[in-house]
CSV table of C-alpha atoms in Angstrom, one decimal:
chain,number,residue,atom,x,y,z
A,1241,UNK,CA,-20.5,-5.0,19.2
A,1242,UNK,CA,-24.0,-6.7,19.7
A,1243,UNK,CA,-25.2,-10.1,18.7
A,1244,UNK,CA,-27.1,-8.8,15.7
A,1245,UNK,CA,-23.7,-7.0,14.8
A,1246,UNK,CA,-21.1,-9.1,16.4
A,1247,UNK,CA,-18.5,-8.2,13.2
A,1248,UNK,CA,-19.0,-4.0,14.2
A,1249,UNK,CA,-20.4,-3.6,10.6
A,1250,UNK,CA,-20.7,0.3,9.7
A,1251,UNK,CA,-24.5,0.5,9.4
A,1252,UNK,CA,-25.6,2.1,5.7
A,1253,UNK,CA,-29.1,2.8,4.9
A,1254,UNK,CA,-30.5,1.2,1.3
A,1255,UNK,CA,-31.7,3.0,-1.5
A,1256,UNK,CA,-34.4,0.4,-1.9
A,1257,UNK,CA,-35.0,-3.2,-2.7
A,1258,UNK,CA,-33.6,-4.4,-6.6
A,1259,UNK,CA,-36.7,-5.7,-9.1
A,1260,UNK,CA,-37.2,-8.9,-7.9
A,1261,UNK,CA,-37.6,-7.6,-4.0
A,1262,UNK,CA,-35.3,-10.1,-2.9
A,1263,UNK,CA,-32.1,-7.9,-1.8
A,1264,UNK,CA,-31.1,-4.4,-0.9
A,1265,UNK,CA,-29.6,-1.9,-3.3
A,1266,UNK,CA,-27.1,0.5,-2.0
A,1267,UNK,CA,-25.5,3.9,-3.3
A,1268,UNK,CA,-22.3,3.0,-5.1
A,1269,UNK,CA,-20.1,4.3,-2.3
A,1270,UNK,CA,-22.1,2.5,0.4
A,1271,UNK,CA,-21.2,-0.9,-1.8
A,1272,UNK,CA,-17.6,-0.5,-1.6
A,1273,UNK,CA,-17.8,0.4,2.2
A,1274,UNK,CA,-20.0,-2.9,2.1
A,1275,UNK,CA,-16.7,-4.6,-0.4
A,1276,UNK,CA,-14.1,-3.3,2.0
A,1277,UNK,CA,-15.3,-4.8,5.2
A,1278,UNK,CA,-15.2,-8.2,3.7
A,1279,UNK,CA,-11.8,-8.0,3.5
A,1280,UNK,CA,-11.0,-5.5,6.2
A,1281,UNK,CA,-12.2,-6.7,9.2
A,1282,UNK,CA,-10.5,-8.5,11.3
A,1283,UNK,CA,-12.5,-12.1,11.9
A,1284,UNK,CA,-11.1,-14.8,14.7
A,1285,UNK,CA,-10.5,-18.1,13.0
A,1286,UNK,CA,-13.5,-20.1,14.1
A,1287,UNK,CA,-15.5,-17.8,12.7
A,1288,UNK,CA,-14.2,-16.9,9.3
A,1289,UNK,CA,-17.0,-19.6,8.0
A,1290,UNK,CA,-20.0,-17.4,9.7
A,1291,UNK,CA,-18.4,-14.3,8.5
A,1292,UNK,CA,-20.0,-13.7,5.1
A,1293,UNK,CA,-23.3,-14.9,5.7
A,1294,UNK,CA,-23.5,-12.5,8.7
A,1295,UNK,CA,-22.3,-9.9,5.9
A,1296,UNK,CA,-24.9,-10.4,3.8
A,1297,UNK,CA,-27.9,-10.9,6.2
A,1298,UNK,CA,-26.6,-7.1,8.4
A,1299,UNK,CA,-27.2,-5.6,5.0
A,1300,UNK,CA,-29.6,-7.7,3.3
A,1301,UNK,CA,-27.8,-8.3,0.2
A,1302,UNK,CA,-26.6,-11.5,-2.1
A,1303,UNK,CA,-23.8,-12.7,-3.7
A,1304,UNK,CA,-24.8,-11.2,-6.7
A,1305,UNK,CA,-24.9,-7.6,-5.0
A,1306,UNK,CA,-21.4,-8.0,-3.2
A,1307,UNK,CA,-20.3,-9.1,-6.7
A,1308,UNK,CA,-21.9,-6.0,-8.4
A,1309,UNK,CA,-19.7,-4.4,-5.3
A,1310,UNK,CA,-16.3,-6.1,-6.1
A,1311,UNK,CA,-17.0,-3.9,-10.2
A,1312,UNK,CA,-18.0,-0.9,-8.5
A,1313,UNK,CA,-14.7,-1.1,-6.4
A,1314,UNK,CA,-12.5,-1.8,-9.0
A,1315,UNK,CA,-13.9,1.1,-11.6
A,1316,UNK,CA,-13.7,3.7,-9.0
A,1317,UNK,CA,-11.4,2.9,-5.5
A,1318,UNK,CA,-8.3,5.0,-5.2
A,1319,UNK,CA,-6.5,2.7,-3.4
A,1320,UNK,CA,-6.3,-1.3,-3.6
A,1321,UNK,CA,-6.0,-3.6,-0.6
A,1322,UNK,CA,-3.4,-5.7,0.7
A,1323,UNK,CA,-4.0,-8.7,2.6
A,1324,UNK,CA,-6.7,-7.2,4.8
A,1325,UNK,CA,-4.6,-3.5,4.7
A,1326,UNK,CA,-6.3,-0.4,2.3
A,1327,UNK,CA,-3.1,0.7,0.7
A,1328,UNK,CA,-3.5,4.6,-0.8
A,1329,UNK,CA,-0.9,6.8,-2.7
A,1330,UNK,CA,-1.1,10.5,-1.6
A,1331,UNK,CA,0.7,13.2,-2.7
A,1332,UNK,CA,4.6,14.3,-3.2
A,1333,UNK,CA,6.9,16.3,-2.5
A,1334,UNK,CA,10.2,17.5,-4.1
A,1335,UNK,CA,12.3,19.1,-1.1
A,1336,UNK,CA,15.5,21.4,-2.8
A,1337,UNK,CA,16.6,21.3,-6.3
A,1338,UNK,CA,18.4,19.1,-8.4
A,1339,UNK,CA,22.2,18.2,-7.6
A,1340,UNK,CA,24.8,17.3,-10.3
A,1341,UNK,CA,26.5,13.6,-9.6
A,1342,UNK,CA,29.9,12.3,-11.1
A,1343,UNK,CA,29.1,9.3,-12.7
A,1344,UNK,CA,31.6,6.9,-15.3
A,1345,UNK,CA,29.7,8.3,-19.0
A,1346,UNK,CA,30.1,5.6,-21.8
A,1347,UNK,CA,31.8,6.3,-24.9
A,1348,UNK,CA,29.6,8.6,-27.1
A,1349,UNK,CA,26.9,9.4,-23.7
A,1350,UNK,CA,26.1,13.1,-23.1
A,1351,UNK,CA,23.5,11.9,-20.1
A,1352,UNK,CA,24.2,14.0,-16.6
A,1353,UNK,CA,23.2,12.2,-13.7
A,1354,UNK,CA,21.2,14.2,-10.8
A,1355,UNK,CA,20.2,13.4,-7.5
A,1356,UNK,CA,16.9,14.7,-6.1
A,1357,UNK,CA,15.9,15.0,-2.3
A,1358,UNK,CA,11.7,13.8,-2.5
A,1359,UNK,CA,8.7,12.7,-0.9
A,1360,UNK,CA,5.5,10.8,-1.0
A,1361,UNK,CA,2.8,10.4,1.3
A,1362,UNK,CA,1.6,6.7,1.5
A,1363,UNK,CA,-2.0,6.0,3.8
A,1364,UNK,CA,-2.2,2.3,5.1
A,1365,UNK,CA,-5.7,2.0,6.9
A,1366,UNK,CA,-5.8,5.5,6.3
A,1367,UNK,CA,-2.7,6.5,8.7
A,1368,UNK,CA,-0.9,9.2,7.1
A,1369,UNK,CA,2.9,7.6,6.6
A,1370,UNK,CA,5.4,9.9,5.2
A,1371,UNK,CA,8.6,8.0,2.4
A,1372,UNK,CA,11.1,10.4,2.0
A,1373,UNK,CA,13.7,9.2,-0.7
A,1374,UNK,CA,16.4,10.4,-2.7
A,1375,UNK,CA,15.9,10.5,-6.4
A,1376,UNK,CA,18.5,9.5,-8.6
A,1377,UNK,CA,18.7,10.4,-12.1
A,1378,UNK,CA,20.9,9.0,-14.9
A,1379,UNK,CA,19.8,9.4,-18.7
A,1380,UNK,CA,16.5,7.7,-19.3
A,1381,UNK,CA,16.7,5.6,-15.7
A,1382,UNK,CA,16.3,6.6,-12.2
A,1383,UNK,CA,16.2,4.5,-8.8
A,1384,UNK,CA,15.5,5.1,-5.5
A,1385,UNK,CA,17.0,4.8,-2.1
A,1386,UNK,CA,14.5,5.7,1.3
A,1387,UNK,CA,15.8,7.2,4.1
A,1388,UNK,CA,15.2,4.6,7.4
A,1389,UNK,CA,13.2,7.2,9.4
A,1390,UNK,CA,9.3,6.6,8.9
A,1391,UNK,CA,7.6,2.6,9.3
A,1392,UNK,CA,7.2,2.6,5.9
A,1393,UNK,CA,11.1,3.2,5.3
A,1394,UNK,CA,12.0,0.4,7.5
A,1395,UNK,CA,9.5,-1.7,6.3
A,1396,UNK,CA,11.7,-1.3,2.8
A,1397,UNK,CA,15.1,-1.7,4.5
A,1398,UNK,CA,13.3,-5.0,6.4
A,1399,UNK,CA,12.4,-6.2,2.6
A,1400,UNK,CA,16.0,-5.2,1.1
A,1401,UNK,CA,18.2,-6.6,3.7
A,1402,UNK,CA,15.9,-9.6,4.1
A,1403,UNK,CA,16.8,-10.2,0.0
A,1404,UNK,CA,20.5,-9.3,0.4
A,1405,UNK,CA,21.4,-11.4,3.4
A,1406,UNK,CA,19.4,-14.4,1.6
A,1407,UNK,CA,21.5,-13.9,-1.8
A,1408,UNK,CA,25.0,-13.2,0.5
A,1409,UNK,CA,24.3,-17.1,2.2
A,1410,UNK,CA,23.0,-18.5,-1.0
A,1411,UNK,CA,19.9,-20.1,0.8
A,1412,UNK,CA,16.0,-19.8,0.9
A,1413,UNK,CA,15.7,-18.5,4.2
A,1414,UNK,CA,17.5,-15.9,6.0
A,1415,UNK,CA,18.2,-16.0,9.7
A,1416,UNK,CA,15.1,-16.8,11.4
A,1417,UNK,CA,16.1,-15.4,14.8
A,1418,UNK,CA,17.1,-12.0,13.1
A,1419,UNK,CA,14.3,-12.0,11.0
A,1420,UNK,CA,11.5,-12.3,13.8
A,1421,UNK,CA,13.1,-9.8,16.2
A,1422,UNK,CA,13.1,-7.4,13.0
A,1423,UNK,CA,9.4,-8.5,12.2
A,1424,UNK,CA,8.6,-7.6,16.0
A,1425,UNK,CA,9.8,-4.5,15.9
A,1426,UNK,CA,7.8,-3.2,12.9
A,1427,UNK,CA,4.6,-5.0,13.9
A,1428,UNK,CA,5.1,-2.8,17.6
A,1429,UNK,CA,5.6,0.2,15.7
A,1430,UNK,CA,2.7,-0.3,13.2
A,1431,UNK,CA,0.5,-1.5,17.0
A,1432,UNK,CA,1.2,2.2,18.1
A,1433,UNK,CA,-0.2,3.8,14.9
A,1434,UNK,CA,-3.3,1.9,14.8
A,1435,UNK,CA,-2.5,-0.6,12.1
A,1436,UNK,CA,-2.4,-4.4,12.3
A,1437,UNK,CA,0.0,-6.5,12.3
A,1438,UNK,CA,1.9,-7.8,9.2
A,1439,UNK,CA,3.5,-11.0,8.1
A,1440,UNK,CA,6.6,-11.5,5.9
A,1441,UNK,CA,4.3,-11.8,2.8
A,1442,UNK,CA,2.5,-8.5,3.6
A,1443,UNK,CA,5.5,-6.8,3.9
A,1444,UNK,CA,6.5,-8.0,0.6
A,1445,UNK,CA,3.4,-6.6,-1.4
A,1446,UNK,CA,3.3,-3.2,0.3
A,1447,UNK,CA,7.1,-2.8,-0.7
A,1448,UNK,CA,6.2,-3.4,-4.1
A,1449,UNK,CA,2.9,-1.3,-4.3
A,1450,UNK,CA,4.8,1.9,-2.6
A,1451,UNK,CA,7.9,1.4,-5.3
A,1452,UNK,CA,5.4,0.8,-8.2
A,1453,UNK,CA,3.6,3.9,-7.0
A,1454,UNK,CA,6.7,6.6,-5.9
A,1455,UNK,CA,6.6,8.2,-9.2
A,1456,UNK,CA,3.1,9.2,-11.4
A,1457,UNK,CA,2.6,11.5,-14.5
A,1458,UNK,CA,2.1,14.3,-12.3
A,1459,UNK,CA,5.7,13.5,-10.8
A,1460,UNK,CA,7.6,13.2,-14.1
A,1461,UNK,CA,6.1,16.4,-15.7
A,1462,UNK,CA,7.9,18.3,-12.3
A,1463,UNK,CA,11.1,16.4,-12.9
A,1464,UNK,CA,11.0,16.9,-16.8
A,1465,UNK,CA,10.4,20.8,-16.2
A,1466,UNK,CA,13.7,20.9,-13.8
A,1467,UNK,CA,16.1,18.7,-16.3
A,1468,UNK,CA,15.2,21.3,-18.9
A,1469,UNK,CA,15.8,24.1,-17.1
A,1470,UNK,CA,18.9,22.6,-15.8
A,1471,UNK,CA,20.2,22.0,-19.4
């Protein structure tokens, strides 16, 4: 950190000035290295206001450019970010075979339930975090239940017993004591993986991200190949 670079900026090299000389142009991966800093790095409160201009003048860009950046992220970025966290979906794994379950059939239904032992490697920051699930398959539906092992797990759990103990007192908070030793707990364990901190809301999003993301095309063409084979 130096006072021409107090924000740590990774230093890029331009392609050349744009038409009008008044800016750098970068390569189209440099820009979203350029777009992810804005958001990833980590800026103290009385300086949030100097933050983008000292952006803009390390790389000698404009608005315009870090708006060209914020397309060229969106067409091409694997992975979306998170209140200042780079959220990634890696790949999965199915772990044994598919297991019959005895469920209640309605009048008329031929569906077999199964149960499938799975997982899928998430990347926060680019950590490597491992969600291992079981798969549970009924007809035309499916849900999942994570086992409490990994950070990611237990950030789940904190999300899912945060809901049930609000709906089981009927009120818009849950116990704040409880609550705050929990959030402690996972922000110590994210502190010894290299990832910062997280609030209630943070929490929230990644939950939903890693549940919207635990099953792709590439996912249901495996399972679809075991159910046939199993019928």
């Amino acid at each position: 950190m130096t006072s021409s670079n107090p924000y740590n900026f990774v230093p890029l090299q331009p392609t050349g000035r744009n038409e009008t000389n008044t800016s750098n142009t970068y390569t189209p991966d440099d820009m979203i290295k350029i777009y992810e800093q804005q958001f990833l790095t980590e800026v103290p409160e009385d300086k949030i206001t100097e933050f983008l201009p000292a952006l803009k003048a390390f790389y000698g860009i404009d608005g315009h450019t870090l708006d060209i950046g914020a397309v060229i992220f969106d067409a091409i970025a694997d992975f979306c970010i998170i209140y200042n966290h780079k959220i990634k979906v890696g790949g999965y794994e199915i772990l044994g075979g598919l297991l019959k379950e005895d469920v209640e059939q309605e009048e008329g239904s031929e569906a077999q339930a199964y149960s499938l032992d799975c997982r899928r490697i998430f990347f926060i920051n680019d950590v490597e975090l491992p969600y291992h699930f079981n798969l549970f398959i009924h007809g035309d539906s499916y849900s999942v239940l994570p086992e409490k092992e990994s950070i990611l797990e237990k950030l789940y759990w904190f999300v899912s017993d945060r809901f049930d103990e609000t709906e089981a007192k009927n009120e818009t908070e849950t116990d704040e004591a409880q609550e705050t030793a929990s959030l402690q707990s996972i922000n110590e364990q994210l502190a010894g993986l290299g990832i910062r901190s997280m609030d209630v809301t943070t929490i929230n999003e990644i939950v939903e991200y890693v549940d919207d993301s635990i099953i792709d095309d590439e996912m249901i063409d495996a399972l679809n190949t075991l159910l046939d084979n199993a019928e």
